[in-house]
Structures are given as structure tokens and as C-alpha cells.
PDB file of C-alpha atoms in Angstrom:
ATOM      1  CA  UNK C  19     126.727 114.544  87.772  1.00  0.00           C
ATOM      2  CA  UNK C  20     123.902 116.590  89.213  1.00  0.00           C
ATOM      3  CA  UNK C  21     120.167 116.472  88.849  1.00  0.00           C
ATOM      4  CA  UNK C  22     118.807 119.159  86.508  1.00  0.00           C
ATOM      5  CA  UNK C  23     117.985 122.191  88.644  1.00  0.00           C
ATOM      6  CA  UNK C  24     114.900 122.956  86.577  1.00  0.00           C
ATOM      7  CA  UNK C  25     113.338 119.563  87.216  1.00  0.00           C
ATOM      8  CA  UNK C  26     110.126 119.948  89.151  1.00  0.00           C
ATOM      9  CA  UNK C  27     109.770 117.338  91.924  1.00  0.00           C
ATOM     10  CA  UNK C  28     107.426 114.550  90.903  1.00  0.00           C
ATOM     11  CA  UNK C  29     105.033 112.933  93.385  1.00  0.00           C
ATOM     12  CA  UNK C  30     106.422 109.558  94.449  1.00  0.00           C
ATOM     13  CA  UNK C  31     105.139 106.992  96.916  1.00  0.00           C
ATOM     14  CA  UNK C  32     107.763 106.026  99.498  1.00  0.00           C
ATOM     15  CA  UNK C  33     107.857 102.527 100.964  1.00  0.00           C
ATOM     16  CA  UNK C  34     110.300 102.639 103.891  1.00  0.00           C
ATOM     17  CA  UNK C  35     110.532  98.990 104.955  1.00  0.00           C
ATOM     18  CA  UNK C  36     112.935  97.890 107.720  1.00  0.00           C
ATOM     19  CA  UNK C  37     113.526  94.284 106.612  1.00  0.00           C
ATOM     20  CA  UNK C  38     111.956  92.167 103.864  1.00  0.00           C
ATOM     21  CA  UNK C  39     112.858  88.817 102.317  1.00  0.00           C
ATOM     22  CA  UNK C  40     114.529  89.421  98.963  1.00  0.00           C
ATOM     23  CA  UNK C  41     112.176  87.218  96.964  1.00  0.00           C
ATOM     24  CA  UNK C  42     109.146  88.930  98.458  1.00  0.00           C
ATOM     25  CA  UNK C  43     110.630  92.327  97.614  1.00  0.00           C
ATOM     26  CA  UNK C  44     111.274  91.126  94.064  1.00  0.00           C
ATOM     27  CA  UNK C  45     107.660  90.002  93.675  1.00  0.00           C
ATOM     28  CA  UNK C  46     106.516  93.375  94.983  1.00  0.00           C
ATOM     29  CA  UNK C  47     108.762  95.242  92.539  1.00  0.00           C
ATOM     30  CA  UNK C  48     107.550  93.265  89.553  1.00  0.00           C
ATOM     31  CA  UNK C  49     103.929  93.871  90.500  1.00  0.00           C
ATOM     32  CA  UNK C  50     104.563  97.596  90.895  1.00  0.00           C
ATOM     33  CA  UNK C  51     106.318  97.779  87.528  1.00  0.00           C
ATOM     34  CA  UNK C  52     103.310  96.170  85.861  1.00  0.00           C
ATOM     35  CA  UNK C  53     100.925  98.481  87.711  1.00  0.00           C
ATOM     36  CA  UNK C  54     102.967 101.552  86.734  1.00  0.00           C
ATOM     37  CA  UNK C  55     103.037 100.437  83.087  1.00  0.00           C
ATOM     38  CA  UNK C  56      99.320  99.730  82.867  1.00  0.00           C
ATOM     39  CA  UNK C  57      98.326 102.896  84.718  1.00  0.00           C
ATOM     40  CA  UNK C  58      96.958 101.304  87.895  1.00  0.00           C
ATOM     41  CA  UNK C  59      99.681 103.325  89.606  1.00  0.00           C
ATOM     42  CA  UNK C  60      99.652 106.987  88.578  1.00  0.00           C
ATOM     43  CA  UNK C  61     103.027 107.844  90.113  1.00  0.00           C
ATOM     44  CA  UNK C  62     106.453 106.397  90.755  1.00  0.00           C
ATOM     45  CA  UNK C  63     107.424 104.405  93.848  1.00  0.00           C
ATOM     46  CA  UNK C  64     110.682 104.289  95.779  1.00  0.00           C
ATOM     47  CA  UNK C  65     111.407 101.373  98.096  1.00  0.00           C
ATOM     48  CA  UNK C  66     114.074 101.630 100.792  1.00  0.00           C
ATOM     49  CA  UNK C  67     114.706  98.298 102.456  1.00  0.00           C
ATOM     50  CA  UNK C  68     117.181  95.905 104.044  1.00  0.00           C
ATOM     51  CA  UNK C  69     117.258  92.181 103.284  1.00  0.00           C
ATOM     52  CA  UNK C  70     118.091  89.029 105.224  1.00  0.00           C
ATOM     53  CA  UNK C  71     121.272  87.428 103.811  1.00  0.00           C
ATOM     54  CA  UNK C  72     120.963  86.503 100.118  1.00  0.00           C
ATOM     55  CA  UNK C  73     123.114  86.216  97.004  1.00  0.00           C
ATOM     56  CA  UNK C  74     121.598  87.391  93.723  1.00  0.00           C
ATOM     57  CA  UNK C  75     122.673  86.566  90.183  1.00  0.00           C
ATOM     58  CA  UNK C  76     122.252  89.193  87.455  1.00  0.00           C
ATOM     59  CA  UNK C  77     121.844  88.663  83.724  1.00  0.00           C
ATOM     60  CA  UNK C  78     125.559  87.965  83.363  1.00  0.00           C
ATOM     61  CA  UNK C  79     125.260  84.968  85.648  1.00  0.00           C
ATOM     62  CA  UNK C  80     127.683  84.569  88.459  1.00  0.00           C
ATOM     63  CA  UNK C  81     127.765  81.015  89.820  1.00  0.00           C
ATOM     64  CA  UNK C  82     131.261  80.713  88.376  1.00  0.00           C
ATOM     65  CA  UNK C  83     132.205  83.553  90.741  1.00  0.00           C
ATOM     66  CA  UNK C  84     130.932  81.745  93.826  1.00  0.00           C
ATOM     67  CA  UNK C  85     134.005  80.553  95.721  1.00  0.00           C
ATOM     68  CA  UNK C  86     132.236  78.352  98.287  1.00  0.00           C
ATOM     69  CA  UNK C  87     129.903  75.446  97.640  1.00  0.00           C
ATOM     70  CA  UNK C  88     126.166  75.952  97.525  1.00  0.00           C
ATOM     71  CA  UNK C  89     125.971  73.296 100.241  1.00  0.00           C
ATOM     72  CA  UNK C  90     127.793  75.691 102.573  1.00  0.00           C
ATOM     73  CA  UNK C  91     125.323  78.428 101.714  1.00  0.00           C
ATOM     74  CA  UNK C  92     122.435  76.054 102.361  1.00  0.00           C
ATOM     75  CA  UNK C  93     123.838  75.234 105.788  1.00  0.00           C
ATOM     76  CA  UNK C  94     124.102  78.952 106.484  1.00  0.00           C
ATOM     77  CA  UNK C  95     120.540  79.454 105.238  1.00  0.00           C
ATOM     78  CA  UNK C  96     121.589  81.887 102.483  1.00  0.00           C
ATOM     79  CA  UNK C  97     119.670  81.455  99.203  1.00  0.00           C
ATOM     80  CA  UNK C  98     120.964  82.203  95.698  1.00  0.00           C
ATOM     81  CA  UNK C  99     118.353  83.968  93.571  1.00  0.00           C
ATOM     82  CA  UNK C 100     118.655  84.484  89.763  1.00  0.00           C
ATOM     83  CA  UNK C 101     117.112  87.804  88.674  1.00  0.00           C
ATOM     84  CA  UNK C 102     116.752  90.031  85.613  1.00  0.00           C
ATOM     85  CA  UNK C 103     118.874  93.016  86.672  1.00  0.00           C
ATOM     86  CA  UNK C 104     122.153  93.859  84.991  1.00  0.00           C
ATOM     87  CA  UNK C 105     125.458  92.786  86.444  1.00  0.00           C
ATOM     88  CA  UNK C 106     126.821  89.643  88.060  1.00  0.00           C
ATOM     89  CA  UNK C 107     126.676  88.075  91.520  1.00  0.00           C
ATOM     90  CA  UNK C 108     126.340  90.186  94.643  1.00  0.00           C
ATOM     91  CA  UNK C 109     125.344  89.881  98.282  1.00  0.00           C
ATOM     92  CA  UNK C 110     122.637  91.611 100.306  1.00  0.00           C
ATOM     93  CA  UNK C 111     122.283  91.576 104.071  1.00  0.00           C
ATOM     94  CA  UNK C 112     121.086  93.582 107.075  1.00  0.00           C
ATOM     95  CA  UNK C 113     122.960  96.845 107.491  1.00  0.00           C
ATOM     96  CA  UNK C 114     122.906  97.574 103.771  1.00  0.00           C
ATOM     97  CA  UNK C 115     120.701 100.418 102.483  1.00  0.00           C
ATOM     98  CA  UNK C 116     118.981  99.049  99.386  1.00  0.00           C
ATOM     99  CA  UNK C 117     117.037 101.399  97.135  1.00  0.00           C
ATOM    100  CA  UNK C 118     114.588 100.279  94.451  1.00  0.00           C
ATOM    101  CA  UNK C 119     113.287 103.143  92.269  1.00  0.00           C
ATOM    102  CA  UNK C 120     110.167 102.123  90.338  1.00  0.00           C
ATOM    103  CA  UNK C 121     110.343 105.070  87.945  1.00  0.00           C
ATOM    104  CA  UNK C 122     108.729 105.607  84.547  1.00  0.00           C
ATOM    105  CA  UNK C 123     111.894 106.886  82.885  1.00  0.00           C
ATOM    106  CA  UNK C 124     110.391 108.500  79.735  1.00  0.00           C
ATOM    107  CA  UNK C 125     107.862 110.653  81.584  1.00  0.00           C
ATOM    108  CA  UNK C 126     110.524 111.645  84.141  1.00  0.00           C
ATOM    109  CA  UNK C 127     112.934 112.635  81.360  1.00  0.00           C
ATOM    110  CA  UNK C 128     115.635 110.099  82.222  1.00  0.00           C
ATOM    111  CA  UNK C 129     117.913 108.219  79.833  1.00  0.00           C
ATOM    112  CA  UNK C 130     119.121 104.913  81.252  1.00  0.00           C
ATOM    113  CA  UNK C 131     122.813 105.826  81.536  1.00  0.00           C
ATOM    114  CA  UNK C 132     122.055 109.172  83.187  1.00  0.00           C
ATOM    115  CA  UNK C 133     119.663 107.432  85.579  1.00  0.00           C
ATOM    116  CA  UNK C 134     122.334 104.914  86.613  1.00  0.00           C
ATOM    117  CA  UNK C 135     124.786 107.782  87.160  1.00  0.00           C
ATOM    118  CA  UNK C 136     122.173 109.464  89.345  1.00  0.00           C
ATOM    119  CA  UNK C 137     121.930 106.345  91.516  1.00  0.00           C
ATOM    120  CA  UNK C 138     125.712 106.384  91.882  1.00  0.00           C
ATOM    121  CA  UNK C 139     125.533 110.055  92.867  1.00  0.00           C
ATOM    122  CA  UNK C 140     123.051 109.233  95.633  1.00  0.00           C
ATOM    123  CA  UNK C 141     125.560 106.855  97.209  1.00  0.00           C
ATOM    124  CA  UNK C 142     128.515 109.217  96.697  1.00  0.00           C
ATOM    125  CA  UNK C 143     126.726 112.050  98.488  1.00  0.00           C
ATOM    126  CA  UNK C 144     125.395 109.785 101.228  1.00  0.00           C
ATOM    127  CA  UNK C 145     128.928 108.536 101.897  1.00  0.00           C
ATOM    128  CA  UNK C 146     130.220 112.111 102.025  1.00  0.00           C
ATOM    129  CA  UNK C 147     127.727 112.874 104.792  1.00  0.00           C
ATOM    130  CA  UNK C 148     129.655 110.370 106.935  1.00  0.00           C
ATOM    131  CA  UNK C 149     133.075 111.694 105.963  1.00  0.00           C
ATOM    132  CA  UNK C 150     133.794 109.023 103.348  1.00  0.00           C
ATOM    133  CA  UNK C 151     135.071 110.156  99.946  1.00  0.00           C
ATOM    134  CA  UNK C 152     133.593 107.776  97.356  1.00  0.00           C
ATOM    135  CA  UNK C 153     133.890 107.909  93.584  1.00  0.00           C
ATOM    136  CA  UNK C 154     133.023 106.110  90.367  1.00  0.00           C
ATOM    137  CA  UNK C 155     135.413 103.661  88.719  1.00  0.00           C
ATOM    138  CA  UNK C 156     135.623 102.732  85.035  1.00  0.00           C
ATOM    139  CA  UNK C 157     135.990  99.044  85.920  1.00  0.00           C
ATOM    140  CA  UNK C 158     132.464  98.618  87.164  1.00  0.00           C
ATOM    141  CA  UNK C 159     129.278 100.505  87.965  1.00  0.00           C
ATOM    142  CA  UNK C 160     128.767 101.481  91.594  1.00  0.00           C
ATOM    143  CA  UNK C 161     130.886 103.566  93.966  1.00  0.00           C
ATOM    144  CA  UNK C 162     134.353 103.000  95.317  1.00  0.00           C
ATOM    145  CA  UNK C 163     136.700 104.162  98.058  1.00  0.00           C
ATOM    146  CA  UNK C 164     140.110 103.915  96.415  1.00  0.00           C
ATOM    147  CA  UNK C 165     140.179 100.254  95.247  1.00  0.00           C
ATOM    148  CA  UNK C 166     137.475  99.071  97.632  1.00  0.00           C
ATOM    149  CA  UNK C 167     133.870  98.858  96.485  1.00  0.00           C
ATOM    150  CA  UNK C 168     131.361 100.560  98.755  1.00  0.00           C
ATOM    151  CA  UNK C 169     128.112 100.345  96.799  1.00  0.00           C
ATOM    152  CA  UNK C 170     126.698  98.351  93.903  1.00  0.00           C
ATOM    153  CA  UNK C 171     124.183  99.075  91.164  1.00  0.00           C
ATOM    154  CA  UNK C 172     122.135  96.845  88.907  1.00  0.00           C
ATOM    155  CA  UNK C 173     118.884  97.887  87.289  1.00  0.00           C
ATOM    156  CA  UNK C 174     116.376  96.498  84.833  1.00  0.00           C
ATOM    157  CA  UNK C 175     113.895  98.407  82.673  1.00  0.00           C
ATOM    158  CA  UNK C 176     110.568  96.971  81.553  1.00  0.00           C
ATOM    159  CA  UNK C 177     108.066  98.987  79.488  1.00  0.00           C
ATOM    160  CA  UNK C 178     110.111 102.078  80.317  1.00  0.00           C
ATOM    161  CA  UNK C 179     109.834 101.480  84.074  1.00  0.00           C
ATOM    162  CA  UNK C 180     112.985 100.920  86.124  1.00  0.00           C
ATOM    163  CA  UNK C 181     113.329  98.422  88.937  1.00  0.00           C
ATOM    164  CA  UNK C 182     116.084  96.843  91.015  1.00  0.00           C
ATOM    165  CA  UNK C 183     118.527  99.598  91.977  1.00  0.00           C
ATOM    166  CA  UNK C 184     121.440 100.223  94.347  1.00  0.00           C
ATOM    167  CA  UNK C 185     122.901  98.824  97.564  1.00  0.00           C
ATOM    168  CA  UNK C 186     125.084 100.924  99.862  1.00  0.00           C
ATOM    169  CA  UNK C 187     127.130  99.029 102.452  1.00  0.00           C
ATOM    170  CA  UNK C 188     126.689 100.758 105.793  1.00  0.00           C
ATOM    171  CA  UNK C 189     127.049  98.350 108.731  1.00  0.00           C
ATOM    172  CA  UNK C 190     126.582  95.117 106.777  1.00  0.00           C
ATOM    173  CA  UNK C 191     128.618  92.012 107.645  1.00  0.00           C
ATOM    174  CA  UNK C 192     131.278  91.917 104.904  1.00  0.00           C
ATOM    175  CA  UNK C 193     132.302  88.270 105.380  1.00  0.00           C
ATOM    176  CA  UNK C 194     129.877  86.830 102.767  1.00  0.00           C
ATOM    177  CA  UNK C 195     131.442  89.064 100.112  1.00  0.00           C
ATOM    178  CA  UNK C 196     134.616  87.011 100.602  1.00  0.00           C
ATOM    179  CA  UNK C 197     132.738  83.967  99.295  1.00  0.00           C
ATOM    180  CA  UNK C 198     132.331  85.459  95.809  1.00  0.00           C
ATOM    181  CA  UNK C 199     134.141  87.537  93.240  1.00  0.00           C
ATOM    182  CA  UNK C 200     131.775  90.476  93.829  1.00  0.00           C
ATOM    183  CA  UNK C 201     130.145  91.719  90.631  1.00  0.00           C
ATOM    184  CA  UNK C 202     132.372  89.219  88.804  1.00  0.00           C
ATOM    185  CA  UNK C 203     135.551  91.140  89.682  1.00  0.00           C
ATOM    186  CA  UNK C 204     138.521  89.157  90.951  1.00  0.00           C
ATOM    187  CA  UNK C 205     140.681  90.586  93.682  1.00  0.00           C
ATOM    188  CA  UNK C 206     138.200  93.284  94.651  1.00  0.00           C
ATOM    189  CA  UNK C 207     137.609  93.993  98.331  1.00  0.00           C
ATOM    190  CA  UNK C 208     134.203  95.202  99.470  1.00  0.00           C
ATOM    191  CA  UNK C 209     133.995  97.825 102.173  1.00  0.00           C
ATOM    192  CA  UNK C 210     131.377  99.648 104.229  1.00  0.00           C
ATOM    193  CA  UNK C 211     130.810 103.022 105.823  1.00  0.00           C
ATOM    194  CA  UNK C 212     131.446 101.411 109.214  1.00  0.00           C
ATOM    195  CA  UNK C 213     134.809 100.027 108.081  1.00  0.00           C
ATOM    196  CA  UNK C 214     135.902 103.233 106.363  1.00  0.00           C
ATOM    197  CA  UNK C 215     134.987 105.420 109.337  1.00  0.00           C
ATOM    198  CA  UNK C 216     136.053 102.940 112.018  1.00  0.00           C
ATOM    199  CA  UNK C 217     132.672 103.458 113.670  1.00  0.00           C
ATOM    200  CA  UNK C 218     131.139 100.223 114.879  1.00  0.00           C
ATOM    201  CA  UNK C 219     128.268 102.235 116.332  1.00  0.00           C
ATOM    202  CA  UNK C 220     127.320 103.820 112.989  1.00  0.00           C
ATOM    203  CA  UNK C 221     123.598 104.593 113.091  1.00  0.00           C
ATOM    204  CA  UNK C 222     121.792 102.701 110.338  1.00  0.00           C
ATOM    205  CA  UNK C 223     118.717 104.880 110.799  1.00  0.00           C
ATOM    206  CA  UNK C 224     120.854 107.941 110.009  1.00  0.00           C
ATOM    207  CA  UNK C 225     122.214 106.239 106.894  1.00  0.00           C
ATOM    208  CA  UNK C 226     118.698 105.506 105.697  1.00  0.00           C
ATOM    209  CA  UNK C 227     117.643 109.115 106.310  1.00  0.00           C
ATOM    210  CA  UNK C 228     120.519 110.548 104.304  1.00  0.00           C
ATOM    211  CA  UNK C 229     119.944 108.082 101.460  1.00  0.00           C
ATOM    212  CA  UNK C 230     116.306 109.160 101.273  1.00  0.00           C
ATOM    213  CA  UNK C 231     117.234 112.850 101.339  1.00  0.00           C
ATOM    214  CA  UNK C 232     119.697 112.517  98.465  1.00  0.00           C
ATOM    215  CA  UNK C 233     117.369 110.253  96.494  1.00  0.00           C
ATOM    216  CA  UNK C 234     114.604 112.846  96.653  1.00  0.00           C
ATOM    217  CA  UNK C 235     116.945 115.653  95.640  1.00  0.00           C
ATOM    218  CA  UNK C 236     118.849 113.893  92.854  1.00  0.00           C
ATOM    219  CA  UNK C 237     115.952 112.030  91.259  1.00  0.00           C
ATOM    220  CA  UNK C 238     113.586 114.971  91.702  1.00  0.00           C
ATOM    221  CA  UNK C 239     111.037 113.118  93.823  1.00  0.00           C
ATOM    222  CA  UNK C 240     108.471 114.448  96.274  1.00  0.00           C
ATOM    223  CA  UNK C 241     108.096 111.558  98.706  1.00  0.00           C
ATOM    224  CA  UNK C 242     104.653 110.664  99.990  1.00  0.00           C
ATOM    225  CA  UNK C 243     105.032 107.939 102.648  1.00  0.00           C
ATOM    226  CA  UNK C 244     102.861 104.921 101.959  1.00  0.00           C
ATOM    227  CA  UNK C 245     102.041 101.673 103.696  1.00  0.00           C
ATOM    228  CA  UNK C 246     103.378  98.570 101.901  1.00  0.00           C
ATOM    229  CA  UNK C 247      99.894  97.091 102.112  1.00  0.00           C
ATOM    230  CA  UNK C 248      98.698 100.065 100.051  1.00  0.00           C
ATOM    231  CA  UNK C 249     101.273  99.196  97.401  1.00  0.00           C
ATOM    232  CA  UNK C 250     100.006  95.635  97.252  1.00  0.00           C
ATOM    233  CA  UNK C 251      96.451  96.795  96.766  1.00  0.00           C
ATOM    234  CA  UNK C 252      97.533  99.113  93.945  1.00  0.00           C
ATOM    235  CA  UNK C 253      99.765  96.572  92.282  1.00  0.00           C
ATOM    236  CA  UNK C 254      97.457  93.580  92.666  1.00  0.00           C
ATOM    237  CA  UNK C 255      93.859  94.716  93.156  1.00  0.00           C
ATOM    238  CA  UNK C 256      92.712  91.207  94.039  1.00  0.00           C
ATOM    239  CA  UNK C 257      95.412  90.672  96.668  1.00  0.00           C
ATOM    240  CA  UNK C 258      94.060  90.195 100.181  1.00  0.00           C
ATOM    241  CA  UNK C 259      95.832  90.118 103.525  1.00  0.00           C
ATOM    242  CA  UNK C 260      96.646  86.420 103.116  1.00  0.00           C
ATOM    243  CA  UNK C 261      99.168  87.273 100.368  1.00  0.00           C
ATOM    244  CA  UNK C 262     102.593  85.641 100.985  1.00  0.00           C
ATOM    245  CA  UNK C 263     104.163  89.097 100.837  1.00  0.00           C
ATOM    246  CA  UNK C 264     101.903  90.288 103.620  1.00  0.00           C
ATOM    247  CA  UNK C 265     103.265  87.574 105.870  1.00  0.00           C
ATOM    248  CA  UNK C 266     106.725  89.166 105.656  1.00  0.00           C
ATOM    249  CA  UNK C 267     105.776  92.820 106.135  1.00  0.00           C
ATOM    250  CA  UNK C 268     106.498  94.359 109.546  1.00  0.00           C
ATOM    251  CA  UNK C 269     103.375  94.400 111.692  1.00  0.00           C
ATOM    252  CA  UNK C 270     103.524  98.161 112.157  1.00  0.00           C
ATOM    253  CA  UNK C 271     103.330  98.728 108.377  1.00  0.00           C
ATOM    254  CA  UNK C 272     100.227  96.672 107.756  1.00  0.00           C
ATOM    255  CA  UNK C 273      96.844  98.296 107.369  1.00  0.00           C
TER     256      UNK C 273
END
């Protein structure tokens, strides 16, 4: 799969956020989707972020695929968050490059299946930049290295606008994946770029850069870096700097 060569890059606001609580990122996404739909936002937004440890449940559920008690997760301080994306249970944590494209699919000329394939292609090409040969697998969306899953995908579409997205395992701690049947698949081992390359010193900043480069190229986006506080003002015009989301934004990104 390749992005159409004739596609003219579309202006897109880029929110490059080092670390943000998952529930705060979800609130931000939903607000941006509404703003994009109603026209308060006149262009798409791409969020690149990492999350503190969290399990998320897609529309297919997933608690039945949790292999440890929720009490154990509570002791570890890892929440379980039900959400509206496709798919089953998965884990997010630091060292995982998570991309959330807030894209108005009709105006960008994307069909949902082709858009999901494009997100897979981003991860495949990013992995190749680190010498890892990843591929698709008919069993489940995402990208794989042989029988090991390297990256996951789950999106939702509301009013023609996509949200949620993909998660590429770079230097993430893989242990929490052992506490679930990831994406509802039994007997599947998760892997990471660090594990596949044997490089414990893999540079997460380099991973994020290559993910952004391939995202821009494959989705046909012309990134315009933006401050997350700008996004909040666009998404929620009445939001002030006492917003709960603002409390979790890195100090250097606040305006």
C-alpha cells in the first residue's frame, strides 16, 4: 500500500506531546473531533504522544481477556479504560509511539479500510528504518514480525472524522502485555523494536521522528507544529488554563 502520489499535502496541526494521561488525551481527541466536524477547526490534527501505563477496552470488550485480577492492576496503579475504538483490549505505556490522526476522511479522500492500511504502512516503514521487517497479518489489524505483534491499530470515526489510531512498540515494557490476551488473541506474543534489534539503548526520540516523517508522507500531511494549549482553545473556546487537561500538559508546551 502506498499513498497516492498525486495527493497534495494538506495542512495539518501537529501536537507532539511527550507524555499525557490516556484519559486526558481521550478528552482532547473527542473535543478536537467535535471542533473539526463543526468547523471550529479548519484543518486536521495529528497527535503523537506516549502514555503512562493503561489498559484500554475497545468496542469488542476485553475484560474476559484480562488474565490478572483488577485488584492487581489497582495495586500497580494501572487503570482500565473502556473506549469507542474498534478492537479488543490492549496496553499503552511509556516507550510506545502512539499516533492519533484527527482527519476528516471524506475531504481528504480516504475510505476507512484504506486509511487503516495507511496507518499500518506508517508502522511498517518506521520499523524498516530500524532494520526490522514488519508485515500485516490476516489474523488481526496492526503489524507483525513473524508471529510476534509489533504494533496495534484501533480507530473510530464520528461525523466522518477519525480518532484513536496506532501504537508502535519501541522501548515499551512488554511485561503488562503478558497480563492479557492482546487484542483478544490467545497465544500471541507482543514484541518491540528494542527486542527485535537487541538494542536496549534504542533512541525513542529517533523513533518518534521517523514515525512523524512517514505519517506526513503516507497520509499526505503538511505538519504545522502547534501548542497543545492552542488545540484546547480551538476545541473548547471557553476552556481556560484551569482545565483538567492543562494540568497534565508538559510545562514547556503551555502558552
